[in-house]
mmCIF file of C-alpha atoms in Angstrom:
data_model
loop_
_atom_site.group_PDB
_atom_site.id
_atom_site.type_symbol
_atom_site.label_atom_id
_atom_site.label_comp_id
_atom_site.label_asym_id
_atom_site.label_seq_id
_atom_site.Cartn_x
_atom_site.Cartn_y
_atom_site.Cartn_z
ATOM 1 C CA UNK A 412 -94.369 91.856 -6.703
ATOM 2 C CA UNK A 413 -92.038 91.103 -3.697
ATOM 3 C CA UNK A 414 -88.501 89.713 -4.719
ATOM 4 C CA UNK A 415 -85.404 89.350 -2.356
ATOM 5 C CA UNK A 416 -83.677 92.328 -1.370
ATOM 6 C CA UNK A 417 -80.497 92.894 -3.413
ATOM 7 C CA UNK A 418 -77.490 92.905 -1.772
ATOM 8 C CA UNK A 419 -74.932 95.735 -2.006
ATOM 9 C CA UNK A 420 -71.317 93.995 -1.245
ATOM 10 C CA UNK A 421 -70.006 90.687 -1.345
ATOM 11 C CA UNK A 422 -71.043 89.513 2.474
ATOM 12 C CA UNK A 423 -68.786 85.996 1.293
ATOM 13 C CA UNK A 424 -66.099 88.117 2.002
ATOM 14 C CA UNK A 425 -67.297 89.357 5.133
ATOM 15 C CA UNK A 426 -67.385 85.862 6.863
ATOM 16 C CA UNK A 427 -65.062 85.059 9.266
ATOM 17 C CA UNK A 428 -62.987 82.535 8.624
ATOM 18 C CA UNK A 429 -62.003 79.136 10.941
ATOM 19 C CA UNK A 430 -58.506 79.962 12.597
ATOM 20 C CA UNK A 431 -55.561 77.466 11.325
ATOM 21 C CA UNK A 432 -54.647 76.278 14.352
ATOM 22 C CA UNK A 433 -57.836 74.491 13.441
ATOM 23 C CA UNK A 434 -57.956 73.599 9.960
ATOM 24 C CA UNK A 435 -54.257 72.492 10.420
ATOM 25 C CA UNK A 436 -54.557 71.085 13.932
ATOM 26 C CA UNK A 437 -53.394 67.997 15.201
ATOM 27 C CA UNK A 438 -55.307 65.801 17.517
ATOM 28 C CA UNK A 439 -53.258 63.752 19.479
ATOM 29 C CA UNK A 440 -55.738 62.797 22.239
ATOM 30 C CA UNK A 441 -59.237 62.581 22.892
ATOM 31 C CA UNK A 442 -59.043 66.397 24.538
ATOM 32 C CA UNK A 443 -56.909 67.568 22.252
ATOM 33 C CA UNK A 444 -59.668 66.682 19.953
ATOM 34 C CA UNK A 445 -62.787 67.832 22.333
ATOM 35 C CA UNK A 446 -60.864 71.121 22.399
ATOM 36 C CA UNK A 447 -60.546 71.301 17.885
ATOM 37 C CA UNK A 448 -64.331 70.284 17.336
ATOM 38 C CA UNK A 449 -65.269 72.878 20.075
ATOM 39 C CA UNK A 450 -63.599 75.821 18.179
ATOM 40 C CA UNK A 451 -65.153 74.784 15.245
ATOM 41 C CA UNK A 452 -68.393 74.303 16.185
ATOM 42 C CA UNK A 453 -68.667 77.798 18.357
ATOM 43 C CA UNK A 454 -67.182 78.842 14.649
ATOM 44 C CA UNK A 455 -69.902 77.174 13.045
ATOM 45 C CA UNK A 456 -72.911 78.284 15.305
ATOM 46 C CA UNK A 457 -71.736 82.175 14.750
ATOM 47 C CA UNK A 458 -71.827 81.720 11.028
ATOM 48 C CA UNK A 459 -75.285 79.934 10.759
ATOM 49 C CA UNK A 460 -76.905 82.689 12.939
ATOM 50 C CA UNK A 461 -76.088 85.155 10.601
ATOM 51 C CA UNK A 462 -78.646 86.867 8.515
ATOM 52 C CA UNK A 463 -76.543 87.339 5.248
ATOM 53 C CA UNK A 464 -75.352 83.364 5.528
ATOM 54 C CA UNK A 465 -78.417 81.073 3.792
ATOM 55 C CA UNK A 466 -78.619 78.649 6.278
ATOM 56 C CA UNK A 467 -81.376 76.735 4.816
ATOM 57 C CA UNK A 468 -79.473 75.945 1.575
ATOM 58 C CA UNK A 469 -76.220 75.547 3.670
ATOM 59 C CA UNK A 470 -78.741 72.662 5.214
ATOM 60 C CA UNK A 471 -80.580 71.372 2.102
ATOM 61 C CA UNK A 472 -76.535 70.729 0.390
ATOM 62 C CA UNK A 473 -75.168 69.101 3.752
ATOM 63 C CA UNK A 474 -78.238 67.045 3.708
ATOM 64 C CA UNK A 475 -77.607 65.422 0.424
ATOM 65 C CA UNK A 476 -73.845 64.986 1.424
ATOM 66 C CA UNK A 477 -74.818 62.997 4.058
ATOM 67 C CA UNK A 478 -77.571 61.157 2.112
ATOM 68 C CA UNK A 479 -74.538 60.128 -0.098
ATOM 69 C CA UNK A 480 -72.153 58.971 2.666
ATOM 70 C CA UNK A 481 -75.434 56.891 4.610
ATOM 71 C CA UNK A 482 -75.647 55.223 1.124
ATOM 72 C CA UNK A 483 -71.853 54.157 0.858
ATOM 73 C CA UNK A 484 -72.401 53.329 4.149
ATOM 74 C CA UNK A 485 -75.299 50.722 2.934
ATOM 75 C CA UNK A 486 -72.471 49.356 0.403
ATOM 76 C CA UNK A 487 -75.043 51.046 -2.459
ATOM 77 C CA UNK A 488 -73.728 52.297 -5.647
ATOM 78 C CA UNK A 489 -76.180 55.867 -5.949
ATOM 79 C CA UNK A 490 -74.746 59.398 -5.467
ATOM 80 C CA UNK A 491 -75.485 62.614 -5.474
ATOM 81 C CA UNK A 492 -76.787 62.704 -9.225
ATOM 82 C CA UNK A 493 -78.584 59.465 -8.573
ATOM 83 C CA UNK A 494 -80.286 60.969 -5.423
ATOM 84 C CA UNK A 495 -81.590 63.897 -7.047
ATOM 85 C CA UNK A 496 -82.860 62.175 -9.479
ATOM 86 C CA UNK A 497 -84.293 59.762 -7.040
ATOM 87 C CA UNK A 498 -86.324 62.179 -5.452
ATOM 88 C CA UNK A 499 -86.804 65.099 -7.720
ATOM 89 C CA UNK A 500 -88.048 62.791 -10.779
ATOM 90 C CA UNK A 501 -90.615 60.897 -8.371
ATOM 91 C CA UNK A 502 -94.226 60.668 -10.032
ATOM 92 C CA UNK A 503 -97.499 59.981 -7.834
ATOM 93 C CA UNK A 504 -97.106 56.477 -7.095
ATOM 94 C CA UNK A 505 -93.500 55.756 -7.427
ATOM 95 C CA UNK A 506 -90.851 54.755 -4.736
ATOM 96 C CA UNK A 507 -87.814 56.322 -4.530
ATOM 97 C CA UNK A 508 -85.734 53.224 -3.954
ATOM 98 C CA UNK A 509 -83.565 52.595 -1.138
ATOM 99 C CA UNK A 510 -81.028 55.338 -1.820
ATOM 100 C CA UNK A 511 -83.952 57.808 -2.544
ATOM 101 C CA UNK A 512 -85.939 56.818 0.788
ATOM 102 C CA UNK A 513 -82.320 57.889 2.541
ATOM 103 C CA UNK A 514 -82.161 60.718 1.046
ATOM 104 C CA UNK A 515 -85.755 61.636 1.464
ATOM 105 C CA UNK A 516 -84.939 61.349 5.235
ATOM 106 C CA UNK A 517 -82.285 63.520 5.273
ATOM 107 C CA UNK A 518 -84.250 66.373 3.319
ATOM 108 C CA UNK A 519 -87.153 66.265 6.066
ATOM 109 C CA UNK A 520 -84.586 66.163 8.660
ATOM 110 C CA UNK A 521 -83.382 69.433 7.824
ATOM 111 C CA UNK A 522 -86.559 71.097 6.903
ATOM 112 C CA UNK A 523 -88.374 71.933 10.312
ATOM 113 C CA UNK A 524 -86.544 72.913 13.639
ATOM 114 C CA UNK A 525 -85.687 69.775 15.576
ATOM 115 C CA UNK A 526 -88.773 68.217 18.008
ATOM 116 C CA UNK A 527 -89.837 64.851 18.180
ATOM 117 C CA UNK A 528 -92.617 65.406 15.426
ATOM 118 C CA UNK A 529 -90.207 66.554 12.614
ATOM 119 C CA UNK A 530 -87.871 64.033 13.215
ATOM 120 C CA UNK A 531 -90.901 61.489 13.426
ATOM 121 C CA UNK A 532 -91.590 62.908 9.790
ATOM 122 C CA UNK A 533 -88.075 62.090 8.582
ATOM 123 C CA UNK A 534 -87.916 58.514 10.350
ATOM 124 C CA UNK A 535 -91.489 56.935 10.681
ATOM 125 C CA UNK A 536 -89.865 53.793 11.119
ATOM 126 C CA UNK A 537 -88.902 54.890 14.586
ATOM 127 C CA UNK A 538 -91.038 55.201 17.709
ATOM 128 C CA UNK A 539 -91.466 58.391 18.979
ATOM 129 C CA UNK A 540 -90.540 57.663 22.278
ATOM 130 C CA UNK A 541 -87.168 56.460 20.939
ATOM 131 C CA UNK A 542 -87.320 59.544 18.840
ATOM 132 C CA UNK A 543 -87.163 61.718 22.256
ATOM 133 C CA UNK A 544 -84.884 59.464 24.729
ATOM 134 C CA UNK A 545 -82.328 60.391 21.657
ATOM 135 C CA UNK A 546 -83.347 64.149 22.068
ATOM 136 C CA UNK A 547 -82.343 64.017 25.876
ATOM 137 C CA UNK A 548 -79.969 62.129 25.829
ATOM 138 C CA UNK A 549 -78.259 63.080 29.822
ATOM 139 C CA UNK A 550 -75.721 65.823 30.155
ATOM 140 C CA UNK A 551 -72.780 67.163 28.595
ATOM 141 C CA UNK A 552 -71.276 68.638 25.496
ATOM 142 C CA UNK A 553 -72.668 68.729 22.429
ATOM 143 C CA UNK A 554 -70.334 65.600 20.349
ATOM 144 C CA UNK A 555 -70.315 63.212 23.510
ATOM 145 C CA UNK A 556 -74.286 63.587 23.514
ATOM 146 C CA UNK A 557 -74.459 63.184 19.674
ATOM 147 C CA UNK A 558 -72.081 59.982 20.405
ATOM 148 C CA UNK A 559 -73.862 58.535 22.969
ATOM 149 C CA UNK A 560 -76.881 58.705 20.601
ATOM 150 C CA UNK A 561 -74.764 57.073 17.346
ATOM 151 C CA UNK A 562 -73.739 54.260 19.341
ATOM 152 C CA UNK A 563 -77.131 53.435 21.352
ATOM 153 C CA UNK A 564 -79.301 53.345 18.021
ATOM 154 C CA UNK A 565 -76.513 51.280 16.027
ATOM 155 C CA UNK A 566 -76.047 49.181 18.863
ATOM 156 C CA UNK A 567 -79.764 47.941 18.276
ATOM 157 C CA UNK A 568 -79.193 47.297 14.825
ATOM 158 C CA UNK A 569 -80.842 50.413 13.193
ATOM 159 C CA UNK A 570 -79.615 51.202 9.791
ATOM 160 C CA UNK A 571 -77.208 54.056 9.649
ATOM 161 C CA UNK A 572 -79.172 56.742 8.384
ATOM 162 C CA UNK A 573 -81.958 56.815 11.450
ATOM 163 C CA UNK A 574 -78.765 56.741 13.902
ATOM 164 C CA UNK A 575 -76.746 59.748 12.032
ATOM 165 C CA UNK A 576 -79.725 61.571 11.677
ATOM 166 C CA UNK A 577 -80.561 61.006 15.412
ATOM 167 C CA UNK A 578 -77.063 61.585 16.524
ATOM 168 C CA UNK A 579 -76.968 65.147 14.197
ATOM 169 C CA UNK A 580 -80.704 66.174 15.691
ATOM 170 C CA UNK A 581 -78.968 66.049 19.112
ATOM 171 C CA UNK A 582 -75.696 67.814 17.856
ATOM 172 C CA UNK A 583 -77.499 70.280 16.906
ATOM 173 C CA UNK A 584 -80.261 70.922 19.621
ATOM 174 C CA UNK A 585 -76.941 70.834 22.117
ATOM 175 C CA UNK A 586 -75.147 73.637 20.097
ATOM 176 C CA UNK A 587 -78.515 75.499 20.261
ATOM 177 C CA UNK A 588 -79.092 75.004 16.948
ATOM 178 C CA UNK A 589 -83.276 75.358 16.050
ATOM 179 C CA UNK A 590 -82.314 73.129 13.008
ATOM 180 C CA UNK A 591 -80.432 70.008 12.636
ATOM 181 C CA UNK A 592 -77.198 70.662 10.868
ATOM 182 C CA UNK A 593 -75.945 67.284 9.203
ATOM 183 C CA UNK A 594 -71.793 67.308 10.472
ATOM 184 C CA UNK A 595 -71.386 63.691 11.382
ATOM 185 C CA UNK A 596 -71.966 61.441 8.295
ATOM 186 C CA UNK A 597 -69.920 63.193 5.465
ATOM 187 C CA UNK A 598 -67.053 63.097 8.099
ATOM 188 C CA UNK A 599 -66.974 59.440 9.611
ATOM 189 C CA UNK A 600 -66.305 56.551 7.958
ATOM 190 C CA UNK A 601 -67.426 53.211 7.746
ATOM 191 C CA UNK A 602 -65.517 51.543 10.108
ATOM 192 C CA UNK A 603 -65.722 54.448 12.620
ATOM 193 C CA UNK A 604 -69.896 53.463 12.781
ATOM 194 C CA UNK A 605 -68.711 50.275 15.252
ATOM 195 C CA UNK A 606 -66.686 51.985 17.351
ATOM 196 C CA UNK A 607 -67.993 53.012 20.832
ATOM 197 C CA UNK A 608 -66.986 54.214 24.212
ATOM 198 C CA UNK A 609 -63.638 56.935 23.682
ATOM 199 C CA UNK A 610 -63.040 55.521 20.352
ATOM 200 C CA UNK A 611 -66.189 56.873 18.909
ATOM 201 C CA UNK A 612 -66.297 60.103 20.545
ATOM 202 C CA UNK A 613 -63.185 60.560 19.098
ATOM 203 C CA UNK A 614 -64.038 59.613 15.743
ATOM 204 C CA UNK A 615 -66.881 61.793 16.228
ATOM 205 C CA UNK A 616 -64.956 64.754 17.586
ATOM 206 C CA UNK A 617 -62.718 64.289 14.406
ATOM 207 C CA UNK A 618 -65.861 64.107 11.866
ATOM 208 C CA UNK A 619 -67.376 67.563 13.135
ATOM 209 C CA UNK A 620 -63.766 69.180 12.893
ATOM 210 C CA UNK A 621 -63.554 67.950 8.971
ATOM 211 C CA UNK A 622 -67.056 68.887 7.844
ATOM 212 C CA UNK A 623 -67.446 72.066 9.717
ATOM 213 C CA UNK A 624 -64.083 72.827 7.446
ATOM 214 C CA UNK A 625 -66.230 72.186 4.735
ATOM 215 C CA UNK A 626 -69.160 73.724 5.770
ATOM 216 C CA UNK A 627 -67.724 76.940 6.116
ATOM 217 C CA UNK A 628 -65.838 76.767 2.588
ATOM 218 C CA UNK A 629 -69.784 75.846 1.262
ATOM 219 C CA UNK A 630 -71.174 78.875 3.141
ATOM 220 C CA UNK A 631 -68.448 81.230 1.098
ATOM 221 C CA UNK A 632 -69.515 80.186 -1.750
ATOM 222 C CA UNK A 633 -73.213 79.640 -1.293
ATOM 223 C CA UNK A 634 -73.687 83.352 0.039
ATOM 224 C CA UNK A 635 -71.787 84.765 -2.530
ATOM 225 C CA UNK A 636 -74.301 82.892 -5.137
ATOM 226 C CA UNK A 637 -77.303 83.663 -3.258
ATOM 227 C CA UNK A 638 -76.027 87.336 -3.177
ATOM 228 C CA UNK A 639 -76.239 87.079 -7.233
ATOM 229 C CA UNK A 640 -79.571 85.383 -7.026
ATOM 230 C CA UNK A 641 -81.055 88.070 -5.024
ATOM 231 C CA UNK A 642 -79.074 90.683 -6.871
ATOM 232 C CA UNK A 643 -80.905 89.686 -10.456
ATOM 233 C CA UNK A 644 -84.554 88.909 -8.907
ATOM 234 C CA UNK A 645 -85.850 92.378 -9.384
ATOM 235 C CA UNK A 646 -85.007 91.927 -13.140
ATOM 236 C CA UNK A 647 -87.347 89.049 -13.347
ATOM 237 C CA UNK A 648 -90.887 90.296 -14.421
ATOM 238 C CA UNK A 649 -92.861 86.656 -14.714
ATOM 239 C CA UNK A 650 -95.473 86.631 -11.889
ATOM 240 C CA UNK A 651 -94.089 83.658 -9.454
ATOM 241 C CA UNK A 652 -90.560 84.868 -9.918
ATOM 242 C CA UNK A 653 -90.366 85.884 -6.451
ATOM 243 C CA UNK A 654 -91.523 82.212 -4.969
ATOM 244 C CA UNK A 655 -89.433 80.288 -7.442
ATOM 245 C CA UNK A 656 -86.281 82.660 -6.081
ATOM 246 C CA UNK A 657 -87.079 81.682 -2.493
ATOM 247 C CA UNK A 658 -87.706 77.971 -3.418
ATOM 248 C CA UNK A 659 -83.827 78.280 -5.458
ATOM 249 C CA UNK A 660 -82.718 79.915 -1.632
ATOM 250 C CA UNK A 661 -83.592 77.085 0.130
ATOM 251 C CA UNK A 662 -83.718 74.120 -1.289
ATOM 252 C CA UNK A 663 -80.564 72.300 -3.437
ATOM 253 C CA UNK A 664 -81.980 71.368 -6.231
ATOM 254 C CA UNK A 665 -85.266 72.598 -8.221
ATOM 255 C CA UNK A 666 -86.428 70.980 -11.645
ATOM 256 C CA UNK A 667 -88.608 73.741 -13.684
ATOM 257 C CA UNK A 668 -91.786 71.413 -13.229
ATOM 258 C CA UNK A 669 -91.729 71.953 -9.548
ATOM 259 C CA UNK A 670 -91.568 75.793 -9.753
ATOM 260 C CA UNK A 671 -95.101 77.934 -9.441
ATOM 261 C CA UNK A 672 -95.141 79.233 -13.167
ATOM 262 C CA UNK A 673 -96.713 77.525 -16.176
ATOM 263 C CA UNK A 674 -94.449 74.930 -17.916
ATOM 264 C CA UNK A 675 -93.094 77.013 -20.816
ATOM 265 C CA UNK A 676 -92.398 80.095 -18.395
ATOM 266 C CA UNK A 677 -90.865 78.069 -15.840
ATOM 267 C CA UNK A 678 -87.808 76.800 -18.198
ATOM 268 C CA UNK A 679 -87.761 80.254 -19.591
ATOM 269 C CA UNK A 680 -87.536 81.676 -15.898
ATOM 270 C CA UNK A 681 -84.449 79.112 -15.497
ATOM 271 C CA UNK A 682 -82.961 79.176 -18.544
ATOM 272 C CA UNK A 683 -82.911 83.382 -18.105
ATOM 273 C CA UNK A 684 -81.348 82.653 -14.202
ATOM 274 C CA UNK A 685 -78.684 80.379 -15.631
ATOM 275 C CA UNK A 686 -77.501 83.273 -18.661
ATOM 276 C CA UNK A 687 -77.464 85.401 -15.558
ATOM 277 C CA UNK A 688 -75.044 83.786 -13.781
ATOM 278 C CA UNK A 689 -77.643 83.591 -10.794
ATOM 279 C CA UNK A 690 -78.327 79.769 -11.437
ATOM 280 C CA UNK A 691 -76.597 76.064 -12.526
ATOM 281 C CA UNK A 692 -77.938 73.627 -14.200
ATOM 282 C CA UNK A 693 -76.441 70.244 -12.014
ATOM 283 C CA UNK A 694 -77.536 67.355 -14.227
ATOM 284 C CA UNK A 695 -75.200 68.447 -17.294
ATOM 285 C CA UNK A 696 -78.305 66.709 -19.852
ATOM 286 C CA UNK A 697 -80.576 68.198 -22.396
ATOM 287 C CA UNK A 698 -83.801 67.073 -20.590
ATOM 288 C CA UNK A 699 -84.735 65.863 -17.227
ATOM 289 C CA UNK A 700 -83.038 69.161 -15.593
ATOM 290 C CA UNK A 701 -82.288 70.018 -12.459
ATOM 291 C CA UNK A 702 -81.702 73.655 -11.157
ATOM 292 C CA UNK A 703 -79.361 74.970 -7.926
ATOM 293 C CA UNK A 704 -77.582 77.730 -6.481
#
């Protein structure tokens, strides 16, 4: 049985850290604020690309964060519990509801590297051939493109979630990202989403500068858990242990149903990560449980 390589130190503590003339900086014009979100996201590619960094779940949490701003967005009440739920609760049949549809977008955003086809997955409701004019979208650095994007697709009326998701996809394929990292939507706000011309690259500049801050505080922590997760896999003798770890590396929430084991050994396999320190239980309730790094 294959499990996850334990890991020897604490690589959290190996990651390098943003500088504070960053996290503390001051942008007084639109370069002085081209110049922050540049540092950060240079700071932000280096961290993703390394090995010891789980960039997938780094990308599965972001992606609900910004499922929960595109839904106060919206003026809807859901958050992150209510998402979860939303989604992870679904039986064959059901809809997820508006909020849950949003968030379902987001996850499939995240999940495949960035074409035309995987973003066609996450927003069917969108032609593909607007799909890829957002994709190549002229020249220049990576927030003016993603800006350019944001204001074309909510300047024809699209809801906020297909242009954040758009404007991220080309973000990210700018940075030379293979995967669309959500930065803009936890870090706008509502108001910003009319903007345009300097106004919104600005804003824009000034999102990517607040929630790579964040991201890299969530990467700390999420590689020192995923350290612990790997750490305790080889103690784990049911057979599907070593898929259910993987699914718990990459994805931000699992409930025990969805887990390759038998019902019975599937709680048992979470309830034993949880004692371990390896897991959390998120929902906080007796039944109807969801499971995360």
């Amino acid at each position: 049985m294959d499990f996850p390589r334990a890991l020897d130190i604490d690589h959290s503590e190996t990651l390098p850290r943003l500088p504070s003339w960053v996290t503390a900086g001051s942008a007084e014009t639109l370069e002085d604020a081209a110049f922050l979100s540049g540092a950060a996201l240079n700071h932000l590619y280096l961290l993703m690309a390394r090995d010891d960094v789980p960039a997938a779940l780094i990308r599965a949490r972001l992606a609900l964060r910004a499922a929960e701003a595109c839904v106060r967005f919206s003026g809807r009440p859901e958050r992150a519990t209510a998402l979860r739920d939303a989604v992870h609760f679904l039986r064959p049949g059901d809809l997820p509801g508006p909020g849950g549809e949003v968030y379902l977008s987001w996850r499939r955003a995240v999940a495949r590297a960035v074409s035309v086809r995987s973003l066609g997955r996450a927003l069917p409701t969108v032609e593909a051939g607007r799909i890829a004019d957002c994709l190549a979208a002229g020249q220049g650095a990576p927030v003016n493109r993603a800006a350019r994007v944001l204001e074309a697709m909510m300047a024809t009326g699209r809801q906020e979630a297909p242009a954040l998701i758009l404007a991220d996809a080309a973000l990210s394929q700018t940075l030379g990202l293979d995967y669309l990292t959500p930065l803009l939507a936890a870090g706008l706000q509502r108001a910003d989403l009319r903007k345009d011309g300097e106004e919104l690259r600005r804003a824009c500049h000034r999102a990517v500068v607040a929630s790579v801050i964040e991201t890299a505080c969530l990467a700390v922590d999420l590689t020192r858990r995923a350290a612990q997760l790997q750490a305790v896999a080889p103690k784990l003798r049911a057979k599907g242990a070593g898929a259910a770890v993987e699914m718990f590396l990459t994805s931000d929430a699992v409930a025990a149903a969805a887990l390759p084991l038998p019902p019975r050994a599937a709680r048992r396999l979470c309830a034993r990560l949880v004692e371990l320190g390896a897991l959390r239980e998120l929902t906080g309730r007796d039944t109807f449980r969801l499971y995360g790094v």
